[in-house]
mmCIF file of C-alpha atoms in Angstrom:
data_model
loop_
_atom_site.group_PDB
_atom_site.id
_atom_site.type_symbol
_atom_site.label_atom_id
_atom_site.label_comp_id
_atom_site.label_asym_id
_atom_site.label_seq_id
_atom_site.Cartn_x
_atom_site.Cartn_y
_atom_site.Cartn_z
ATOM 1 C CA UNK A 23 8.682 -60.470 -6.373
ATOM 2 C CA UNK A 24 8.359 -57.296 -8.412
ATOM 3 C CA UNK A 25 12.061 -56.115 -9.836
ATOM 4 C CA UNK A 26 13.555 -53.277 -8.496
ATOM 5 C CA UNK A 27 13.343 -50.388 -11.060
ATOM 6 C CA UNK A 28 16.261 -48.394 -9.866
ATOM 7 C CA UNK A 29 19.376 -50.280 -8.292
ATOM 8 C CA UNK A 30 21.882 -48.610 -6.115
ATOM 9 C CA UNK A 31 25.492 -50.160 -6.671
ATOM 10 C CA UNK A 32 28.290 -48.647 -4.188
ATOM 11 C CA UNK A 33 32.112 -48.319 -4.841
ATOM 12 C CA UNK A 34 33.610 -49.671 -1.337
ATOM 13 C CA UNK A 35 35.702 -47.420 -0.251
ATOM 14 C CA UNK A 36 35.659 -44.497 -3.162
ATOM 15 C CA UNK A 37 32.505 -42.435 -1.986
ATOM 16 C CA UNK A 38 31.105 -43.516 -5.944
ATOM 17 C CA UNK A 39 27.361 -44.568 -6.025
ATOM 18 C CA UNK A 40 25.735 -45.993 -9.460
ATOM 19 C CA UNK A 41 22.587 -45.637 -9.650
ATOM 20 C CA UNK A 42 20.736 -47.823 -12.255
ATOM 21 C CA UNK A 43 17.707 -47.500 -14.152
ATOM 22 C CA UNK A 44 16.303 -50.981 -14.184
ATOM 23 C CA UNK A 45 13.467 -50.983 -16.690
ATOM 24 C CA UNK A 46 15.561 -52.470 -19.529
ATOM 25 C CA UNK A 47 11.995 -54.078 -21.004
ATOM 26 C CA UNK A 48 10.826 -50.552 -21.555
ATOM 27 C CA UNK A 49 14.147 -48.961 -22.262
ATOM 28 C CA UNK A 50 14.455 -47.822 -18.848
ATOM 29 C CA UNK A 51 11.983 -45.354 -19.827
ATOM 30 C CA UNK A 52 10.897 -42.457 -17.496
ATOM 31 C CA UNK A 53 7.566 -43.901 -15.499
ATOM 32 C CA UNK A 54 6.085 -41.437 -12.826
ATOM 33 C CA UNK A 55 7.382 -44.098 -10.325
ATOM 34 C CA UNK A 56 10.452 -44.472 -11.743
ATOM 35 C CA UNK A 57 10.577 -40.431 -11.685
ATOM 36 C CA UNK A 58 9.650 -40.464 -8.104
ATOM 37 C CA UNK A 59 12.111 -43.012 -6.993
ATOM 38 C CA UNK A 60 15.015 -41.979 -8.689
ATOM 39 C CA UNK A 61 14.121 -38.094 -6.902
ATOM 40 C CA UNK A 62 13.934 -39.889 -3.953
ATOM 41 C CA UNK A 63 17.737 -41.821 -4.560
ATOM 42 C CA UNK A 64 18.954 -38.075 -5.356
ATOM 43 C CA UNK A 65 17.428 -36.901 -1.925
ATOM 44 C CA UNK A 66 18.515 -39.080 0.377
ATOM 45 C CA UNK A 67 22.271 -39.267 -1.335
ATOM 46 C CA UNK A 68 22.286 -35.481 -0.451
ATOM 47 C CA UNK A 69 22.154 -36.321 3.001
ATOM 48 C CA UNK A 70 24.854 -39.314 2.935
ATOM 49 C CA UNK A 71 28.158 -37.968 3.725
ATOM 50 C CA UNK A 72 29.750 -41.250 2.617
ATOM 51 C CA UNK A 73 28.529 -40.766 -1.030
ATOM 52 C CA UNK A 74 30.828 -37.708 -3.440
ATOM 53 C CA UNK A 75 30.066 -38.738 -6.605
ATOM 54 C CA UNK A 76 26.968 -40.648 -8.511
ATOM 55 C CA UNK A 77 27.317 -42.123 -11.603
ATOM 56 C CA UNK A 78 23.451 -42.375 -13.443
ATOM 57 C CA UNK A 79 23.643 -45.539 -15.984
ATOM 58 C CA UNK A 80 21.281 -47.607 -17.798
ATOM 59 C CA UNK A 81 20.410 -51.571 -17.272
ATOM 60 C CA UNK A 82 19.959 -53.797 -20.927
ATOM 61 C CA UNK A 83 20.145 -52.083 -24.612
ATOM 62 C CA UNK A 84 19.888 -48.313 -23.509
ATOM 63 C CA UNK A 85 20.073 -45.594 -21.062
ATOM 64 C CA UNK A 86 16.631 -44.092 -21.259
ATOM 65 C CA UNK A 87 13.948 -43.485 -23.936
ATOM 66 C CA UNK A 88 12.434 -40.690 -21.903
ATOM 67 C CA UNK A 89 9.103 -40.610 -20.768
ATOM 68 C CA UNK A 90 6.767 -43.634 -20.725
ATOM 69 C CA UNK A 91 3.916 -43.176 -23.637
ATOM 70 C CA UNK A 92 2.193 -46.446 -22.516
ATOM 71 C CA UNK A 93 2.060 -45.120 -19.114
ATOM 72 C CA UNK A 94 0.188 -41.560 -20.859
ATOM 73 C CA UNK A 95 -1.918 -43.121 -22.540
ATOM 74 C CA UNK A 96 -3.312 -45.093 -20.160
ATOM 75 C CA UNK A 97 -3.960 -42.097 -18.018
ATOM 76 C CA UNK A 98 -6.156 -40.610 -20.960
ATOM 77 C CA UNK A 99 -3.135 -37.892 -21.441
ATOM 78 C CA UNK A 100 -5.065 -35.926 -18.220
ATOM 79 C CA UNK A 101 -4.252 -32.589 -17.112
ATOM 80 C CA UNK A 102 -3.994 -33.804 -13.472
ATOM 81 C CA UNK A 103 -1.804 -36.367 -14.309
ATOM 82 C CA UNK A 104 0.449 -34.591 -17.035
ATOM 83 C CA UNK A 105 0.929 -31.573 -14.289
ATOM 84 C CA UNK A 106 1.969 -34.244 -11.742
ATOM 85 C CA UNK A 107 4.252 -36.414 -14.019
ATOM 86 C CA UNK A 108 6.326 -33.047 -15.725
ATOM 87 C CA UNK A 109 6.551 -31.119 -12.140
ATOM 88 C CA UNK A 110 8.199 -34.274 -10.747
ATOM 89 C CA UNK A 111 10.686 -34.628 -13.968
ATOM 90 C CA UNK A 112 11.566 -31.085 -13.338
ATOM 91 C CA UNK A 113 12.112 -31.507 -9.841
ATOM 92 C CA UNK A 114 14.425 -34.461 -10.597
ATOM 93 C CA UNK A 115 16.312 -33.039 -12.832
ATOM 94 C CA UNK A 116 16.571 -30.038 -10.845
ATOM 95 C CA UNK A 117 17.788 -32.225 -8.347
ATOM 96 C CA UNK A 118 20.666 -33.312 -10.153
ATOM 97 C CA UNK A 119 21.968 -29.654 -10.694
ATOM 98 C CA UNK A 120 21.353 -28.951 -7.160
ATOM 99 C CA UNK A 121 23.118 -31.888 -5.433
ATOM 100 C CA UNK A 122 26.384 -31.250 -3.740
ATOM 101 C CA UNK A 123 28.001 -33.792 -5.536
ATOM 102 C CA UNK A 124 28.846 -34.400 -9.271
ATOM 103 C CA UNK A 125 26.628 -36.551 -10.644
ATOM 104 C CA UNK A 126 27.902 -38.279 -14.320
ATOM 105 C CA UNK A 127 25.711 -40.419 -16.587
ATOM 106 C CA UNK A 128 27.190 -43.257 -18.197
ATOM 107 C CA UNK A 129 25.626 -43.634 -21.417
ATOM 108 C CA UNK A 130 24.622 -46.473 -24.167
ATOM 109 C CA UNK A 131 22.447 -47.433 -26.404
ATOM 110 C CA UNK A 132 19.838 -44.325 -26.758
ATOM 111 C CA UNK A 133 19.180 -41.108 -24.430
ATOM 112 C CA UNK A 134 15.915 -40.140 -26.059
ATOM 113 C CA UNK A 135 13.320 -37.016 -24.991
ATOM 114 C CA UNK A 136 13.672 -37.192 -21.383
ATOM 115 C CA UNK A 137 16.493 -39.483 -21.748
ATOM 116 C CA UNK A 138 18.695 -36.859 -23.068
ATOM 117 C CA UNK A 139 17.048 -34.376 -20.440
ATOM 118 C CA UNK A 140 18.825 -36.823 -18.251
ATOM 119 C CA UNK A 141 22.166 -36.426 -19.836
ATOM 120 C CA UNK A 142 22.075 -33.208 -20.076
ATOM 121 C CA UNK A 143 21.432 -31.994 -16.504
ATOM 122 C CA UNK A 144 24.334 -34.130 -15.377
ATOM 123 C CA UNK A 145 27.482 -32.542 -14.816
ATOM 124 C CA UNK A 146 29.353 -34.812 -17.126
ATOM 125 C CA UNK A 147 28.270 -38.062 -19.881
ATOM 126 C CA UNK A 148 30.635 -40.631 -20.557
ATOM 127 C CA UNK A 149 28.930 -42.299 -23.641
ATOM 128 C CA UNK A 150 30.159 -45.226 -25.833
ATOM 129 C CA UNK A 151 31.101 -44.598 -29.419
ATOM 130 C CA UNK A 152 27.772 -46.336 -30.903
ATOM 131 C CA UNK A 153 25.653 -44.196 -28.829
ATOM 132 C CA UNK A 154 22.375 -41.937 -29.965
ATOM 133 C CA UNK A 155 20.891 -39.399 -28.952
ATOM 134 C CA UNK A 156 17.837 -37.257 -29.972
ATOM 135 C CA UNK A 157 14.248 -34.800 -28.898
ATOM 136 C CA UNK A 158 11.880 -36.679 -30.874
ATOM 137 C CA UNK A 159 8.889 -35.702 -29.815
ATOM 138 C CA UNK A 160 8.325 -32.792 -32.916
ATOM 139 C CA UNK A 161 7.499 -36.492 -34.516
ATOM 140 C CA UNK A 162 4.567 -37.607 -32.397
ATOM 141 C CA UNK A 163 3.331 -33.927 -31.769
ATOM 142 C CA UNK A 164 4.472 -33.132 -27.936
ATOM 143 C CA UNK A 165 7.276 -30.550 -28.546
ATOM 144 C CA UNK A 166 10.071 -32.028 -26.354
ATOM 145 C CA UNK A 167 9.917 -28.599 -24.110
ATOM 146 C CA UNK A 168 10.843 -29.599 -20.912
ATOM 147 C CA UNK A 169 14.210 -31.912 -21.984
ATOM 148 C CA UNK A 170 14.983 -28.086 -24.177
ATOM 149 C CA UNK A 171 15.763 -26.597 -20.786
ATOM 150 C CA UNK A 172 18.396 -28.706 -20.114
ATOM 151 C CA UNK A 173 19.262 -28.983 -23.417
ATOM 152 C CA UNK A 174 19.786 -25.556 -24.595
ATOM 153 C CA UNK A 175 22.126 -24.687 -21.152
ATOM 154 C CA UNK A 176 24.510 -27.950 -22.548
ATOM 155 C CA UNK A 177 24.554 -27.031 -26.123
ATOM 156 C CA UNK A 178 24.765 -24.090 -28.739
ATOM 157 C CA UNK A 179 21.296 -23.061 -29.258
ATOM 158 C CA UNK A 180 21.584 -23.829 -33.333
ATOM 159 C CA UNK A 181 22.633 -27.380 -32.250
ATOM 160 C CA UNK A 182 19.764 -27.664 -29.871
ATOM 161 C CA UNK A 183 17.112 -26.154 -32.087
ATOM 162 C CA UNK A 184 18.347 -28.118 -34.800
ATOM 163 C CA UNK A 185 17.731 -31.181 -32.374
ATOM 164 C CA UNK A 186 14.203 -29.933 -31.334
ATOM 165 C CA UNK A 187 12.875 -28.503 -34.696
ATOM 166 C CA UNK A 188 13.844 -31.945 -36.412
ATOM 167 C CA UNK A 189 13.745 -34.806 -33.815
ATOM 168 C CA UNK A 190 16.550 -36.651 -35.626
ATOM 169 C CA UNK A 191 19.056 -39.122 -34.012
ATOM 170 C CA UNK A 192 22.344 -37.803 -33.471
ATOM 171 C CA UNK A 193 25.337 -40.329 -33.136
ATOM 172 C CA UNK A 194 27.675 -40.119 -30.457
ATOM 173 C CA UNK A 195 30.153 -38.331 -32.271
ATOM 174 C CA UNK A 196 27.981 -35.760 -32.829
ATOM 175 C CA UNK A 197 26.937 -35.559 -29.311
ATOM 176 C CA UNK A 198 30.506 -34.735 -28.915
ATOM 177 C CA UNK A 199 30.984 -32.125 -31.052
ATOM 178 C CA UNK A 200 27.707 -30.468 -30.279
ATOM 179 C CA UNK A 201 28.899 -30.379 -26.415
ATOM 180 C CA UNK A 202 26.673 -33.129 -25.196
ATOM 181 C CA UNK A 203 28.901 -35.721 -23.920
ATOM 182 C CA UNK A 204 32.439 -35.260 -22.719
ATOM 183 C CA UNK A 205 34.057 -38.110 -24.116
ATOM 184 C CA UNK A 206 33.065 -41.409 -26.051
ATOM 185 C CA UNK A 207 34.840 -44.666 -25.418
ATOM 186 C CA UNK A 208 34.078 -48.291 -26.766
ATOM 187 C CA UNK A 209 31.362 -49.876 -25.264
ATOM 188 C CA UNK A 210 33.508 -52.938 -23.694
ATOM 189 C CA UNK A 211 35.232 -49.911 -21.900
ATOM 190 C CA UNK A 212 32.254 -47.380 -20.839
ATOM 191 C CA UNK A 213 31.883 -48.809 -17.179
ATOM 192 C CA UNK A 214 35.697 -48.861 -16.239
ATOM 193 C CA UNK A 215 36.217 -45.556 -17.904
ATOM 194 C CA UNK A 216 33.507 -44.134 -16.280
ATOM 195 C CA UNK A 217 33.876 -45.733 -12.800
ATOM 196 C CA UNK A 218 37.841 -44.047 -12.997
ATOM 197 C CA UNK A 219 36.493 -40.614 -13.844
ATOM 198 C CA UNK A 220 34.240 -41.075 -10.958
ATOM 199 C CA UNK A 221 36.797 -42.237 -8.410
ATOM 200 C CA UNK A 222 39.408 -39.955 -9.610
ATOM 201 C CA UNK A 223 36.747 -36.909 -8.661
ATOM 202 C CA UNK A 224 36.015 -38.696 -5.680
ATOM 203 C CA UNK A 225 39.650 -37.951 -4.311
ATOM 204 C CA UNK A 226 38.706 -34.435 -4.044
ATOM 205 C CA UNK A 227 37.529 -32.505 -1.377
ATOM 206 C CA UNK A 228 33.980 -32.891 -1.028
ATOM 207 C CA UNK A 229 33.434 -29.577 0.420
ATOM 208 C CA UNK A 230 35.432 -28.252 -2.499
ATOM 209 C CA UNK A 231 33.152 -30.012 -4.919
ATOM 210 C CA UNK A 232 30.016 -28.743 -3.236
ATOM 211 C CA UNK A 233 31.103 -24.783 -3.684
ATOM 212 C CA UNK A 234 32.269 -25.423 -6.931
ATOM 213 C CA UNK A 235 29.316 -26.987 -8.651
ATOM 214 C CA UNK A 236 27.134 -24.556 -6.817
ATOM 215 C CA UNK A 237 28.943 -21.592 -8.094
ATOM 216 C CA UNK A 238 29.283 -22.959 -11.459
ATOM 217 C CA UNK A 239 25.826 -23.361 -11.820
ATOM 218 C CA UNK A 240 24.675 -19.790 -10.194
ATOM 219 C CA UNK A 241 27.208 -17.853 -12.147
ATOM 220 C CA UNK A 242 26.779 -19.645 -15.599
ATOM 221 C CA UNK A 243 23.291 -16.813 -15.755
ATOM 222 C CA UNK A 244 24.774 -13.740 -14.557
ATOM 223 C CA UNK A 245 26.174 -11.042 -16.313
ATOM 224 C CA UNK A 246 29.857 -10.244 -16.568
ATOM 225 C CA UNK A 247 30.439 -8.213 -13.949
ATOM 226 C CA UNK A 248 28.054 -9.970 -11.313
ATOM 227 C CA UNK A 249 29.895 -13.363 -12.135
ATOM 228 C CA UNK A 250 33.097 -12.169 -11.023
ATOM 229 C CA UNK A 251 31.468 -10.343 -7.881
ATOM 230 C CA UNK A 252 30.194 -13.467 -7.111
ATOM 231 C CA UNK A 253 32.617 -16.009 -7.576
ATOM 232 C CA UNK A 254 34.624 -13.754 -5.827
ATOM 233 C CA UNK A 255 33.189 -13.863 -2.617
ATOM 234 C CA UNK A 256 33.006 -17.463 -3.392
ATOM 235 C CA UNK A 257 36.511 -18.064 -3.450
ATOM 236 C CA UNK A 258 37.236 -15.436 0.285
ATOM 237 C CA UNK A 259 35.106 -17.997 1.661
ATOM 238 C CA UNK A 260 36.375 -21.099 0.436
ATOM 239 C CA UNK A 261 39.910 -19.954 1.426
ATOM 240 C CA UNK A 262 38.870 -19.907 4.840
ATOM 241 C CA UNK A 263 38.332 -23.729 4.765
ATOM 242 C CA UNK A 264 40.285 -26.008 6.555
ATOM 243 C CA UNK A 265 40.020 -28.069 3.482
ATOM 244 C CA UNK A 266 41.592 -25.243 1.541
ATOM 245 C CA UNK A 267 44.445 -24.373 4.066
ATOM 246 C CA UNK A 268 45.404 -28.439 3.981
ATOM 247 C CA UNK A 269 45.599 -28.722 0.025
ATOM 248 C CA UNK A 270 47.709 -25.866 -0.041
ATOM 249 C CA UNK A 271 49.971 -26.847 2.787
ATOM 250 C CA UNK A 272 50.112 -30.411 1.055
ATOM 251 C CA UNK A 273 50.672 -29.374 -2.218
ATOM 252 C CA UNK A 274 54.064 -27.098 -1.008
ATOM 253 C CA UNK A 275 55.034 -29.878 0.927
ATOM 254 C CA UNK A 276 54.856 -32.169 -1.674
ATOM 255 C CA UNK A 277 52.639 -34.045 0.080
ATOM 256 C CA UNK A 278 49.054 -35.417 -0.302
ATOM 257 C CA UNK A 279 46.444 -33.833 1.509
ATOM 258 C CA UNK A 280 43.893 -35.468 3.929
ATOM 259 C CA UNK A 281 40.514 -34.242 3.863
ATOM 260 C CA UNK A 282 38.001 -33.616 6.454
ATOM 261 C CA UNK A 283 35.513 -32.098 4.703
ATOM 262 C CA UNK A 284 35.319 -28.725 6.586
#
């Protein structure tokens, strides 16, 4: 039986979904089928009402190497197939930004070219203290230019330049500082600290979530004055949600509030 290359773990009872990369032989790296299925994951856990918050980890010695060169070569580096494999990496990672829910990666080992694309597009990266990072692909001639998008909307654009121009490894603690990752932790502790991050957002209202990282994300562009035009609105409507009336009621009572999502 072939292995599954992406494995779906659930958190009974927290709304928290892992989903796994499970090429650990090829350092989980970014196959157009692996692309493809993990879109698909993202998709349907759009739809699932039971799921508020995905956690995006790594099986064996890293999180992702990025895309698969083997697989490239093999296809003779064809324009057909290249268009195909970098529209469906952009979808994905589009994907990610666009989902209702937060979406964390949980990183070790190395988060390389599309790797760190990965990282970046999530909302938040819980990485271990040994971790690495980098945009290599200045070094084998294929300017990492899709993984810059995301990259240069997580990081100042010295930082990211500085990570494109050069293609050098950056450790995890300058991840950190360079706005990459939002906290490092040893790696006998990155799935429990991760997993708690994940629950503890989980306890939130998931209609709550799903304005905020929407507006987050659509007013992060605009200028000045449109942001707070928009986020305005944003927040008439959300006050007119049952979810918003409860949490408000609950937290004068002293109480804590019960969801329903509306």
């Amino acid at each position: 039986m072939t292995e599954k290359t992406l494995l779906s773990v659930d958190d009974a009872g927290t709304g928290v979904r892992t989903l796994i990369l499970n090429r650990p032989q090829a350092r989980n790296s970014l196959s157009q089928p692996a692309i493809r299925e993990l879109l698909a994951a993202f998709q349907e856990i759009a739809r699932d009402d039971s799921v508020r918050v995905v956690i995006l980890a790594g099986a064996g010695p890293a999180f992702c190497a990025g895309h698969d060169l083997k697989e490239m070569r093999a296809a003779d580096y064809a324009p057909d197939y290249a268009e195909g494999l970098f529209a469906d990496c952009a979808e994905l990672m589009q994907a990610i930004v666009n989902l209702p829910k937060p979406v964390i990666a949980r990183v070790h080992g190395i988060a390389t070219a599309a790797g760190c694309q990965l990282v970046a597009s999530c909302d938040l990266a819980v990485a271990t203290d040994d971790a690495r990072f980098a945009t290599p692909g200045v070094n084998i001639g294929l300017f990492c230019s899709t993984p810059m998008v995301a990259l240069s909307r997580n990081v100042a654009p010295k930082h990211a330049m500085q990570m494109l121009l050069t293609g050098d490894m950056i450790d995890a603690a300058t991840a950190l500082r360079f706005g990459l990752v939002n906290e490092l932790v040893p790696a006998a502790e990155l799935e429990d600290r991760t997993l708690h991050l994940a629950r503890q957002i989980a306890s939130k209202s998931p209609l709550t979530l799903a304005i905020g990282k929407e507006a987050f994300y659509r007013q992060a562009p605009l200028p000045l004055d449109e942001a707070y035009a928009y986020t305005r609105q944003v927040m008439v409507g959300n006050l007119q949600a049952l979810d918003a009336r409860e949490g408000i009621d609950a937290f004068i009572d002293k109480r804590t509030p019960t969801w329903c999502g509306r």
